[in-house]
C-alpha cells in the first residue's frame, strides 16, 4: 500500500489546511460516507505518526496512514487528487498489478 499525491493535491494541503514544511498529515478511516469500504470514508487531519504503516514525504511534509486504518485500504494504493469542479480532495484506490 502506497500513497500517491498529485501536485494539485499537495497545493491543496498547503492552501486549504495551511500545512507547512515539518508538519505531518494523516489519512484516517471514519464512520459514514462513501468510500472503498461500505459505510466508511476517508478523512484527513494534521497529526503525528504513532504506528504508521505507510509514509510519503513530499515538500518536507509527511503524509501517512496508521496501522489501525490499514484494513480500510484492502491492499489498494491511495491516489489523492483535487476535483477541479468542487475544489476538494478526490480519492481513488488502485491495486498493484503483478
C-alpha positions as CSV (number, residue, x, y, z in Angstrom):
1,X,0.0,0.0,0.0
2,X,1.4,3.4,-1.1
3,X,0.2,7.0,-1.0
4,X,0.3,8.9,-4.3
5,X,-0.3,12.7,-4.3
6,X,-0.8,14.9,-7.3
7,X,0.8,18.3,-7.4
8,X,-2.6,20.0,-7.1
9,X,-3.3,17.8,-4.0
10,X,0.0,19.0,-2.4
11,X,-1.0,22.6,-3.2
12,X,-4.5,22.0,-1.7
13,X,-3.0,20.8,1.6
14,X,-0.7,23.9,1.7
15,X,-3.5,26.4,0.8
16,X,-6.6,24.9,2.4
17,X,-5.1,23.2,5.5
18,X,-2.1,25.5,5.8
19,X,0.3,22.6,6.0
20,X,3.9,23.7,6.3
21,X,7.2,22.0,6.0
22,X,7.9,19.9,9.0
23,X,4.3,19.0,9.6
24,X,2.5,15.7,9.1
25,X,-0.9,14.8,7.5
26,X,-2.8,11.6,8.4
27,X,-5.3,9.9,6.2
28,X,-7.7,8.1,8.6
29,X,-10.9,6.0,8.4
30,X,-14.1,7.5,9.6
31,X,-17.6,6.0,10.0
32,X,-20.1,7.1,7.4
33,X,-20.0,8.4,3.9
34,X,-19.0,6.5,0.8
35,X,-15.5,5.1,0.1
36,X,-13.6,2.0,-0.6
37,X,-15.3,0.1,2.3
38,X,-19.2,0.3,2.6
39,X,-20.2,2.6,5.4
40,X,-16.8,4.2,5.8
41,X,-14.9,7.1,4.2
42,X,-11.5,8.7,4.4
43,X,-10.7,11.7,6.5
44,X,-7.6,13.8,6.7
45,X,-6.0,15.8,9.6
46,X,-2.7,17.2,10.8
47,X,-1.3,14.7,13.2
48,X,1.9,13.0,14.2
49,X,2.6,9.4,13.3
50,X,2.3,6.7,16.1
51,X,2.4,3.4,14.2
52,X,2.5,4.5,10.6
53,X,2.4,1.7,8.0
54,X,2.7,3.9,5.0
55,X,4.6,7.1,4.7
56,X,5.2,9.6,1.9
57,X,7.3,12.7,2.2
58,X,6.7,15.5,-0.3
59,X,7.9,19.1,0.0
60,X,9.1,18.4,3.6
61,X,5.6,17.3,4.6
62,X,5.0,13.7,5.9
63,X,1.7,12.1,4.7
64,X,0.9,8.8,6.4
65,X,-1.6,6.1,7.3
66,X,-1.6,4.4,10.7
67,X,-1.6,0.7,11.2
68,X,-5.1,0.8,12.8
69,X,-6.5,2.1,9.5
70,X,-4.7,-0.3,7.2
71,X,-7.7,-2.7,6.9
72,X,-9.7,0.0,5.0
73,X,-7.3,0.0,2.0
74,X,-7.5,-3.8,1.5
75,X,-4.1,-3.8,-0.3
76,X,-5.0,-0.8,-2.5
77,X,-2.8,2.2,-3.1
78,X,-4.3,5.6,-2.3
79,X,-4.3,8.2,-5.1
80,X,-5.1,11.7,-4.0
81,X,-6.0,14.5,-6.5
82,X,-8.3,17.5,-6.4
83,X,-11.7,17.6,-8.0
84,X,-11.5,20.8,-10.1
85,X,-15.2,21.3,-10.1
86,X,-15.6,21.1,-6.3
87,X,-12.2,22.3,-5.3
88,X,-12.0,19.4,-2.9
89,X,-9.8,16.4,-2.4
90,X,-10.6,13.3,-4.5
91,X,-9.5,9.8,-3.6
92,X,-9.1,6.8,-5.8
93,X,-7.9,3.3,-4.9
94,X,-5.9,1.1,-7.2
95,X,-4.4,-2.4,-6.7
96,X,-0.9,-3.1,-7.8
97,X,-0.5,-5.2,-10.9
98,X,1.6,-8.3,-10.6
